[in-house]
mmCIF file with all atom_site columns, C-alpha atoms in Angstrom:
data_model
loop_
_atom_site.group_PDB
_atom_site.id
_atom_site.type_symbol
_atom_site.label_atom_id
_atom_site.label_alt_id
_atom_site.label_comp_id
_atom_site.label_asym_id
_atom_site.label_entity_id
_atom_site.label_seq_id
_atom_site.pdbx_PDB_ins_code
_atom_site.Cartn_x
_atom_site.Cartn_y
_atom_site.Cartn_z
_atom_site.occupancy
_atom_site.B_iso_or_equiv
_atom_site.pdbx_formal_charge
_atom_site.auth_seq_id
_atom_site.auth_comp_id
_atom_site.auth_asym_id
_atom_site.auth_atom_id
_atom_site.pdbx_PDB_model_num
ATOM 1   C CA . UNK A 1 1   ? 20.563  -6.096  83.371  1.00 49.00 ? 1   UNK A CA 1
ATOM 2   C CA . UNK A 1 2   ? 19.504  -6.271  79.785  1.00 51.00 ? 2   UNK A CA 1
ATOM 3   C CA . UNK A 1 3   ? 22.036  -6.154  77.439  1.00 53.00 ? 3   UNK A CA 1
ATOM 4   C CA . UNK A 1 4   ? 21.442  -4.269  74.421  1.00 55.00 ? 4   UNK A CA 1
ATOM 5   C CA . UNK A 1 5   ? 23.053  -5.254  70.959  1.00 56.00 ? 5   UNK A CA 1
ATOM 6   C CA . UNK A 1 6   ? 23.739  -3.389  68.206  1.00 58.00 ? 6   UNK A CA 1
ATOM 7   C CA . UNK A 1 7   ? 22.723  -3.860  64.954  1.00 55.00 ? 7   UNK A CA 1
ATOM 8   C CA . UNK A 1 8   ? 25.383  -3.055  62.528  1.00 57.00 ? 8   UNK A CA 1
ATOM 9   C CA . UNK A 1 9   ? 23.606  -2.500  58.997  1.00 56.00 ? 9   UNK A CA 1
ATOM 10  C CA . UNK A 1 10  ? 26.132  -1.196  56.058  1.00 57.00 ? 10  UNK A CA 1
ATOM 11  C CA . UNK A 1 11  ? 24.569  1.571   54.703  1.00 50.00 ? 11  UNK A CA 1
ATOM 12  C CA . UNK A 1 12  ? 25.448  0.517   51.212  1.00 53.00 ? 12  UNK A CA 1
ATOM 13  C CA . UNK A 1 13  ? 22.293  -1.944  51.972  1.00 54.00 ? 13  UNK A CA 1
ATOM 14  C CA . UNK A 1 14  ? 19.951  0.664   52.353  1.00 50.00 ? 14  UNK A CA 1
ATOM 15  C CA . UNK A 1 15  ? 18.289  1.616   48.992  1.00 52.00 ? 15  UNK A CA 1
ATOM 16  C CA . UNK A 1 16  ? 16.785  4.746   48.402  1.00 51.00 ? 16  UNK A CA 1
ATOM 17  C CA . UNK A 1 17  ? 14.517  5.237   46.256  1.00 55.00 ? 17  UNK A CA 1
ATOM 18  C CA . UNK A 1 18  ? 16.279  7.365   43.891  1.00 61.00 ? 18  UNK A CA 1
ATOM 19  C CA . UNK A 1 19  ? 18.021  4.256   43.207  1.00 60.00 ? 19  UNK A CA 1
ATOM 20  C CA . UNK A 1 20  ? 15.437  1.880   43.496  1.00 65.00 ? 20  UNK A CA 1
ATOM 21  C CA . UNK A 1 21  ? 13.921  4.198   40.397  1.00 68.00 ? 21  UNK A CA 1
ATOM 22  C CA . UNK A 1 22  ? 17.051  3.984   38.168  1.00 64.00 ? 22  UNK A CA 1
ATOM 23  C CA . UNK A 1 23  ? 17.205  0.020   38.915  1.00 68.00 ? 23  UNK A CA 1
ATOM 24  C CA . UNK A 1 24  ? 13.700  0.273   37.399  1.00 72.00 ? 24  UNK A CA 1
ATOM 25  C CA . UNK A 1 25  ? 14.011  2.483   35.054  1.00 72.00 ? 25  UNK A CA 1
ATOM 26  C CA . UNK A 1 26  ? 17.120  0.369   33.648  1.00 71.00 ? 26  UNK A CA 1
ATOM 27  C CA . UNK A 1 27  ? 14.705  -3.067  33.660  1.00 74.00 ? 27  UNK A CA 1
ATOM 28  C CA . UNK A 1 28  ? 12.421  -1.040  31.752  1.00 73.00 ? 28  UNK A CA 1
ATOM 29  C CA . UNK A 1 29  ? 14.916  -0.437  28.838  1.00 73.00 ? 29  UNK A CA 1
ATOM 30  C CA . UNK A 1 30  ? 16.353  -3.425  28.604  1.00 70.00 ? 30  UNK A CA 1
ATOM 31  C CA . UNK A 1 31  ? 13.261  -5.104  28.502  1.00 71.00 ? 31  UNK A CA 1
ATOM 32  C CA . UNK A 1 32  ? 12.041  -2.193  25.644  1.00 67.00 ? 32  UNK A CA 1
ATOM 33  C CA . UNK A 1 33  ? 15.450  -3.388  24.121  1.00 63.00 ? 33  UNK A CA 1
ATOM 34  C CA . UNK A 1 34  ? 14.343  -7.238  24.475  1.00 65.00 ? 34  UNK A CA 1
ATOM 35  C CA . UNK A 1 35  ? 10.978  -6.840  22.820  1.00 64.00 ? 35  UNK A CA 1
ATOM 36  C CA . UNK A 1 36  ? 12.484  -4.573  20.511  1.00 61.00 ? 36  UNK A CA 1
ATOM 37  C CA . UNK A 1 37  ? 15.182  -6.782  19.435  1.00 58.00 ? 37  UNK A CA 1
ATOM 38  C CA . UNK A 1 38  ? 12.456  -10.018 19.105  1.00 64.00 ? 38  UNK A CA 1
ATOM 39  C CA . UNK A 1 39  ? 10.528  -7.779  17.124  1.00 61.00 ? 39  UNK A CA 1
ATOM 40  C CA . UNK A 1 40  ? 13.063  -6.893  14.832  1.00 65.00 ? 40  UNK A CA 1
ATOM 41  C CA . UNK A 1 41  ? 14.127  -10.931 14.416  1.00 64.00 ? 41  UNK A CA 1
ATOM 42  C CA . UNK A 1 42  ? 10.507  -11.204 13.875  1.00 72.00 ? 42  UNK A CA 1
ATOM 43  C CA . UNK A 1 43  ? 10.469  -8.891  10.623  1.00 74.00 ? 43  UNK A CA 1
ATOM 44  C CA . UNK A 1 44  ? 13.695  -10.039 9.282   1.00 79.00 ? 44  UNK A CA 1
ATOM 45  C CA . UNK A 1 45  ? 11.769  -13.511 9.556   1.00 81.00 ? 45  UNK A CA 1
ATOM 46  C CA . UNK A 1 46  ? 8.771   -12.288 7.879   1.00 82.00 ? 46  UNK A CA 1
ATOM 47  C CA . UNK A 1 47  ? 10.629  -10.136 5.044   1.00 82.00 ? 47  UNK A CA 1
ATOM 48  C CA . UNK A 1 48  ? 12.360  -13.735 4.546   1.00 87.00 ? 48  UNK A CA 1
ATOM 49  C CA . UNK A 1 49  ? 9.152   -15.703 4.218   1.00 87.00 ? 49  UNK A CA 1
ATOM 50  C CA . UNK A 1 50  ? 7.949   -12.862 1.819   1.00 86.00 ? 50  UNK A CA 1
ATOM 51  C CA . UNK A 1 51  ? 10.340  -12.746 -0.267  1.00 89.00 ? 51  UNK A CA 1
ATOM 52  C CA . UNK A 1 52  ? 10.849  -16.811 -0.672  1.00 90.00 ? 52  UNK A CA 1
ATOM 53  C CA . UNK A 1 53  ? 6.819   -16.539 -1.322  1.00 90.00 ? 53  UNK A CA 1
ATOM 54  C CA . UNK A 1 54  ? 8.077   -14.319 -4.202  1.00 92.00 ? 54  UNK A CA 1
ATOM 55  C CA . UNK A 1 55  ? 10.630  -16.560 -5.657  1.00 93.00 ? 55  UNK A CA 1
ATOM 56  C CA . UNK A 1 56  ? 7.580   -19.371 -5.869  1.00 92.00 ? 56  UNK A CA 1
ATOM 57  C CA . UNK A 1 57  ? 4.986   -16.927 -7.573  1.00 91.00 ? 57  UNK A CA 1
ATOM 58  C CA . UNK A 1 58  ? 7.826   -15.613 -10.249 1.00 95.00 ? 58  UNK A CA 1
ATOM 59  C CA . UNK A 1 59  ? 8.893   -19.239 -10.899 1.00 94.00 ? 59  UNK A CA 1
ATOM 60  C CA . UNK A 1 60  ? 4.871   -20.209 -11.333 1.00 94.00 ? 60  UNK A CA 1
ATOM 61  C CA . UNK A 1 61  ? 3.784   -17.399 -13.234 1.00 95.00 ? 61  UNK A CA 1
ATOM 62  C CA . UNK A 1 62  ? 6.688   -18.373 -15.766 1.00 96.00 ? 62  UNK A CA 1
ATOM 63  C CA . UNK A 1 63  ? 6.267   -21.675 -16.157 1.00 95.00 ? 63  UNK A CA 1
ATOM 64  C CA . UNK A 1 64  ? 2.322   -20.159 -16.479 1.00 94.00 ? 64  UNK A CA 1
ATOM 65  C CA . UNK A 1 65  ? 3.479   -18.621 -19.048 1.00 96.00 ? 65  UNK A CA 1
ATOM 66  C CA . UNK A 1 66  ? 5.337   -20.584 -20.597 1.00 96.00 ? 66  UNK A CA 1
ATOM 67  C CA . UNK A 1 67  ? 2.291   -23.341 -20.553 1.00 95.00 ? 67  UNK A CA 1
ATOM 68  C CA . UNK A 1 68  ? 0.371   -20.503 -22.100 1.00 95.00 ? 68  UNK A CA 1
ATOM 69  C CA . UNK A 1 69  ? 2.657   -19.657 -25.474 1.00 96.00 ? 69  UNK A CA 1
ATOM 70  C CA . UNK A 1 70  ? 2.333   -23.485 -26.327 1.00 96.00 ? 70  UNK A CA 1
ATOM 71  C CA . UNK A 1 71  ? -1.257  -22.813 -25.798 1.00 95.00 ? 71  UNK A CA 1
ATOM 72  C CA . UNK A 1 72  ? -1.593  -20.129 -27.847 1.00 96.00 ? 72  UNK A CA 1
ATOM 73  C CA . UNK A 1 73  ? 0.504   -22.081 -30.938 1.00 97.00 ? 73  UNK A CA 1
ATOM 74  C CA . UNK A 1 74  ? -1.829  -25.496 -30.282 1.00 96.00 ? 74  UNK A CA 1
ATOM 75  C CA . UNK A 1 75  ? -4.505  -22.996 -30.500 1.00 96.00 ? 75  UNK A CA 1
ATOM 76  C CA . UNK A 1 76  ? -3.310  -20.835 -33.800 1.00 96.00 ? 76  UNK A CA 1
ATOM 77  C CA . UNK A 1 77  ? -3.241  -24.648 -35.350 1.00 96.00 ? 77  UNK A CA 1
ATOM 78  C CA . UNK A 1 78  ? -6.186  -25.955 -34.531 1.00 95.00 ? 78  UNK A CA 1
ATOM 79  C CA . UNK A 1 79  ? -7.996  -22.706 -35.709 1.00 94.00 ? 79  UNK A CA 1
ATOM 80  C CA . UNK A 1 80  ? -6.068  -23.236 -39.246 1.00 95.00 ? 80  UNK A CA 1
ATOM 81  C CA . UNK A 1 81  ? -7.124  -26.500 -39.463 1.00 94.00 ? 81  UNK A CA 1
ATOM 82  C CA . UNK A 1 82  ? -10.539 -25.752 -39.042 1.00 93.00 ? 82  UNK A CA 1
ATOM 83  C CA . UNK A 1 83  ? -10.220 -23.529 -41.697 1.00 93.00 ? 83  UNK A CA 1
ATOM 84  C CA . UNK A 1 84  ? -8.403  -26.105 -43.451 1.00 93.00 ? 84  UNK A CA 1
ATOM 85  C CA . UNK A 1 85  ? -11.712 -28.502 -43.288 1.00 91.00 ? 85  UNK A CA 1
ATOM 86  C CA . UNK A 1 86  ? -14.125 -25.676 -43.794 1.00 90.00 ? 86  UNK A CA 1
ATOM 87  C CA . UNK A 1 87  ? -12.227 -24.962 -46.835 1.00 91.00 ? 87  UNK A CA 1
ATOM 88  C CA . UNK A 1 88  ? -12.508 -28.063 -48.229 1.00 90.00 ? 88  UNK A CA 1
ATOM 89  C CA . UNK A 1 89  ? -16.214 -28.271 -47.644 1.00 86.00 ? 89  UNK A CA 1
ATOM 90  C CA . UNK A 1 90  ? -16.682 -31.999 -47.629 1.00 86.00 ? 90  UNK A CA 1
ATOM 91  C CA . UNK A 1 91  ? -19.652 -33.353 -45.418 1.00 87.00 ? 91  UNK A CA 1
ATOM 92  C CA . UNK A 1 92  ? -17.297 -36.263 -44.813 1.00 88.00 ? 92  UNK A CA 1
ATOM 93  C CA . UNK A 1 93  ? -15.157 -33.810 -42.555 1.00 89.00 ? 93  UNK A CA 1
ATOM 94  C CA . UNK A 1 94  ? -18.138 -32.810 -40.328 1.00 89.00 ? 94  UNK A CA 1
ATOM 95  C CA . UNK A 1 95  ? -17.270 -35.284 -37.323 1.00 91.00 ? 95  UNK A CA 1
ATOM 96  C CA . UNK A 1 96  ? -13.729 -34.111 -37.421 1.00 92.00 ? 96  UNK A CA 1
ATOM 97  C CA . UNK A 1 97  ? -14.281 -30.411 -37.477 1.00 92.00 ? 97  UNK A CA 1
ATOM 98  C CA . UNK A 1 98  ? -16.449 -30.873 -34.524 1.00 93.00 ? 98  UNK A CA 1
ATOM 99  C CA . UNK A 1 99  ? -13.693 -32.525 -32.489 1.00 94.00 ? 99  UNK A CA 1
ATOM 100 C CA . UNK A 1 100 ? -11.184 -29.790 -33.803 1.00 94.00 ? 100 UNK A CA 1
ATOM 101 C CA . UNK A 1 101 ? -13.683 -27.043 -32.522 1.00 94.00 ? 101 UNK A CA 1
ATOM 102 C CA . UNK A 1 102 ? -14.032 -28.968 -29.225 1.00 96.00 ? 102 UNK A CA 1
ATOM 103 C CA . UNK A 1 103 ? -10.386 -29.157 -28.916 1.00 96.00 ? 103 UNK A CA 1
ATOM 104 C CA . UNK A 1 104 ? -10.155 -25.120 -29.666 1.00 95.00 ? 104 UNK A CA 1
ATOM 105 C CA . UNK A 1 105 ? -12.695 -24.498 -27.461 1.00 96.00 ? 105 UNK A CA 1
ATOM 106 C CA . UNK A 1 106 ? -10.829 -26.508 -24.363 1.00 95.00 ? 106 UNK A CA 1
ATOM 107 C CA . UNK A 1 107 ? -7.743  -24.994 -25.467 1.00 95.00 ? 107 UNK A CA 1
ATOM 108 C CA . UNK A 1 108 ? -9.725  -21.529 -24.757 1.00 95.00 ? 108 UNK A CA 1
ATOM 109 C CA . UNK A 1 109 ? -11.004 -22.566 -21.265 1.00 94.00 ? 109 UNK A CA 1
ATOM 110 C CA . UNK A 1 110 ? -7.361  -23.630 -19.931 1.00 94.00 ? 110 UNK A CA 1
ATOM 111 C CA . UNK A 1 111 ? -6.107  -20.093 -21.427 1.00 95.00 ? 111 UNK A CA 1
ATOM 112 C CA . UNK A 1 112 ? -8.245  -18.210 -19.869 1.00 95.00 ? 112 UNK A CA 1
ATOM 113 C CA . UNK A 1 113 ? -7.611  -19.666 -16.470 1.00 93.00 ? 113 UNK A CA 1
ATOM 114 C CA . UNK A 1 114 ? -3.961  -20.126 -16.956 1.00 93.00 ? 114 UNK A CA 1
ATOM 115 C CA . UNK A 1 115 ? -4.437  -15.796 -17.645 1.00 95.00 ? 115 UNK A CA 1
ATOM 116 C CA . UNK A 1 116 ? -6.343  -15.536 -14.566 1.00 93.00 ? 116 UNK A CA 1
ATOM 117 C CA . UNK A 1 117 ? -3.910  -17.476 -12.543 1.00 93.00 ? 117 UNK A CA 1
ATOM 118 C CA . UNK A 1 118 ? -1.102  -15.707 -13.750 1.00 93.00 ? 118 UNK A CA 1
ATOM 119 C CA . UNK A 1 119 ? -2.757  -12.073 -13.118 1.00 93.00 ? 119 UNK A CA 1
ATOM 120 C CA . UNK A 1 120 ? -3.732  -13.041 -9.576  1.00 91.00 ? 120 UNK A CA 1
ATOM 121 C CA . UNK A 1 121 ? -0.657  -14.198 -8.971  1.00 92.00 ? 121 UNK A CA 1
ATOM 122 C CA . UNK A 1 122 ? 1.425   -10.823 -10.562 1.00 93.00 ? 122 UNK A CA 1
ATOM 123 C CA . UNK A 1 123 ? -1.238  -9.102  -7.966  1.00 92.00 ? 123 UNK A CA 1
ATOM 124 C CA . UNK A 1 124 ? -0.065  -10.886 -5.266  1.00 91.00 ? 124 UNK A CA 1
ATOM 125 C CA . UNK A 1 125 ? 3.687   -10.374 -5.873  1.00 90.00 ? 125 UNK A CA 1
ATOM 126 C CA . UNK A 1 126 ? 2.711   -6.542  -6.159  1.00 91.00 ? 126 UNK A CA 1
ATOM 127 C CA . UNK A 1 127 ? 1.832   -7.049  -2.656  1.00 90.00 ? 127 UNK A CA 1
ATOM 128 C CA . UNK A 1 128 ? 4.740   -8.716  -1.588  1.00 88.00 ? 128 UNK A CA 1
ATOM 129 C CA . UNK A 1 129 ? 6.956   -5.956  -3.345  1.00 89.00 ? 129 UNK A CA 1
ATOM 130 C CA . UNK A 1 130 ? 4.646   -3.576  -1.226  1.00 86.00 ? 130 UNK A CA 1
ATOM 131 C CA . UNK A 1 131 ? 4.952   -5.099  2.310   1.00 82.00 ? 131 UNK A CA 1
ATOM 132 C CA . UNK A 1 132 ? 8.910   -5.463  1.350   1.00 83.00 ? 132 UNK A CA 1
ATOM 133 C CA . UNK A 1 133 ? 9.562   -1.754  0.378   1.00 81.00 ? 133 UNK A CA 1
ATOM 134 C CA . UNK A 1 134 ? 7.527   -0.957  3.338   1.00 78.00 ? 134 UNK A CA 1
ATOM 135 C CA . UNK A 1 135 ? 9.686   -2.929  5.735   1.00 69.00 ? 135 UNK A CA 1
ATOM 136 C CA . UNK A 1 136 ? 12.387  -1.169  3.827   1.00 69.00 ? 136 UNK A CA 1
ATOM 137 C CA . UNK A 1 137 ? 11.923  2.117   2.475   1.00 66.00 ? 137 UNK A CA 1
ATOM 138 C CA . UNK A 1 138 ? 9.765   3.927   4.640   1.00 65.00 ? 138 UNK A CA 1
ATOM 139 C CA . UNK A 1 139 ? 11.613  2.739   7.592   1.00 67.00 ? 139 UNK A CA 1
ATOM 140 C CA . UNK A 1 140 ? 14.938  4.497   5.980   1.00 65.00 ? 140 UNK A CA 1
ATOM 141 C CA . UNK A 1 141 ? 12.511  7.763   5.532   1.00 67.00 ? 141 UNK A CA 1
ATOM 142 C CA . UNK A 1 142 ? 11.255  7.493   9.049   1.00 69.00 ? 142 UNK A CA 1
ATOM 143 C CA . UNK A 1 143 ? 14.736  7.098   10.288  1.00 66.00 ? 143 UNK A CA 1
ATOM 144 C CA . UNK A 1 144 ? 16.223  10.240  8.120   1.00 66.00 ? 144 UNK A CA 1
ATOM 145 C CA . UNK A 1 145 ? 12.785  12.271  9.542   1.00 69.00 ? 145 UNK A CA 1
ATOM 146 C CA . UNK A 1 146 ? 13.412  11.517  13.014  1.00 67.00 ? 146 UNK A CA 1
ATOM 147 C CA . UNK A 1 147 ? 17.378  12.092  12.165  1.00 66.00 ? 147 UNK A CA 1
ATOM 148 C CA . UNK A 1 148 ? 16.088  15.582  10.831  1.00 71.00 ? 148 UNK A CA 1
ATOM 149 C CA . UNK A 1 149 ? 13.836  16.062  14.106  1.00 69.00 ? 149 UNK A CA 1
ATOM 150 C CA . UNK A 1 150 ? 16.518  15.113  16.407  1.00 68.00 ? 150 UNK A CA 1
ATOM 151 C CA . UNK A 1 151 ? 19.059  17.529  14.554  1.00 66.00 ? 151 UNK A CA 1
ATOM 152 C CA . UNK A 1 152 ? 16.333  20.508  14.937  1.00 72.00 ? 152 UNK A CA 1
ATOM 153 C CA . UNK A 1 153 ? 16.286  19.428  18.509  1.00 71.00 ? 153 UNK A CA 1
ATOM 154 C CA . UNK A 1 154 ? 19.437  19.883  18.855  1.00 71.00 ? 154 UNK A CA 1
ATOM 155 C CA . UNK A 1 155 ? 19.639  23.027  17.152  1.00 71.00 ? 155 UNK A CA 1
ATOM 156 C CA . UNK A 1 156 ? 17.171  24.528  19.672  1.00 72.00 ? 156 UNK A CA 1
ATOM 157 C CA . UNK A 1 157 ? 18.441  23.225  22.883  1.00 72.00 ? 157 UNK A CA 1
ATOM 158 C CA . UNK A 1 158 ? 21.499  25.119  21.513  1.00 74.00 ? 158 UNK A CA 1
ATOM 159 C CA . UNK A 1 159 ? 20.088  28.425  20.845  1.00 75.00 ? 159 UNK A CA 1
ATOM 160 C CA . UNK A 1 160 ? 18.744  28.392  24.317  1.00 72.00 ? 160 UNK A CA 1
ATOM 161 C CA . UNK A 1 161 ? 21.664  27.653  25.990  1.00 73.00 ? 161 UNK A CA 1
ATOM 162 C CA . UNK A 1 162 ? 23.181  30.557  23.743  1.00 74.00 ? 162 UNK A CA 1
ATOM 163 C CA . UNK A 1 163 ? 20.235  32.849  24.882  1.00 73.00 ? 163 UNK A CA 1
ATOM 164 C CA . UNK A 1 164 ? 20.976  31.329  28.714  1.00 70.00 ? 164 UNK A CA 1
ATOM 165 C CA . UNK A 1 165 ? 24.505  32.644  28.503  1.00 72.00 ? 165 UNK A CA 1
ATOM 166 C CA . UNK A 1 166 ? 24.071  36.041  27.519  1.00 73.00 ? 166 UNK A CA 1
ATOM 167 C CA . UNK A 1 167 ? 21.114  36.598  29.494  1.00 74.00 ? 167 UNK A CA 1
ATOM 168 C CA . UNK A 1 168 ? 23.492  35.447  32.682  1.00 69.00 ? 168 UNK A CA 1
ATOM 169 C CA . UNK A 1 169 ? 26.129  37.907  31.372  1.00 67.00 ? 169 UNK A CA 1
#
C-alpha cells in the first residue's frame, strides 16, 4: 500500500497577487523616493558649486577693477605729461614723448581687456544668479501652484461627495 503524505503549506505563504502588486508597487516608491532623494543631493551640490563659482567671479571682477582705477590714474598722467612735453615744444623731447605715447597706448590695450574681462565675467555671474533663482524661486512657485491645484482638487472631490449624499437621500 502506498502511503500518501500530506503536504502541510501555511497559507500565509501563498501570495496573491493583490499582494504581490502592493509589494511592487511599494519598491516602486521607494525607489522614486531613492532617485528622488539623490537627485535632490545632486542640486544642493550643484547650487553649492554655483554659488562658490560666484564668490570667485565677484572677488576677480573686483580686484579687475580695482587693477583698472590705477589704470585709469597711470593713464590720466601719462596723457598730462604728454601734454606737458607737447607744451613745451622742444625737439629734444621727441624720443620721450614717443615712449610716453607708447606707454598710453599699452595702458589702453590692458584697459580694454581688463573691461572685457570684467563684463564677461558680470555676464557670467548673471547666469549663475539665474540658474540659482531657478533652483530656488520657481521651485517655491511650482510648489504653491501645485499646493493651489491640490486644494482645488480637494475642493471638487468634496462637492461630489456633497452631490453623492443628497442624491442617495
Amino acid at each position: 500500500m502506498a502511503a500518501s503524505s500530506t503536504l502541510l503549506i501555511p497559507l500565509s505563504s501563498f501570495c496573491f497577487p493583490s499582494e504581490e502588486i502592493a509589494r511592487e508597487e511599494k519598491r516602486k516608491e521607494e525607489t522614486k523616493f531613492r532617485k528622488k532623494h539623490i537627485r535632490s543631493v545632486d542640486v544642493i551640490a550643484i547650487r553649492q558649486q554655483l554659488l562658490a563659482q560666484y564668490d570667485v567671479l565677484q572677488t576677480r571682477i573686483k580686484e579687475l577693477k580695482e587693477a583698472s582705477e590705477n589704470e585709469v590714474w597711470m593713464l590720466a598722467r601719462m596723457c598730462q605729461l604728454e601734454n606737458k612735453i607737447f607744451a613745451v615744444g622742444e625737439p629734444s623731447y621727441s624720443a620721450r614723448r614717443t615712449r610716453v605715447k607708447r606707454v598710453r597706448e599699452g595702458l589702453k590695450s590692458s584697459l580694454r581687456s581688463r573691461i572685457e574681462l570684467i563684463e564677461s565675467y558680470a555676464k557670467i555671474s548673471s547666469m549663475i544668479e539665474i540658474e540659482v533663482e531657478m533652483d530656488t524661486d520657481v521651485l517655491a512657485a511650482e510648489a504653491a501652484s501645485n499646493a493651489e491645484s491640490i486644494a482645488q482638487q480637494i475642493e471638487q472631490i468634496m462637492e461630489l461627495e456633497n452631490l453623492e449624499e443628497a442624491c442617495s437621500q
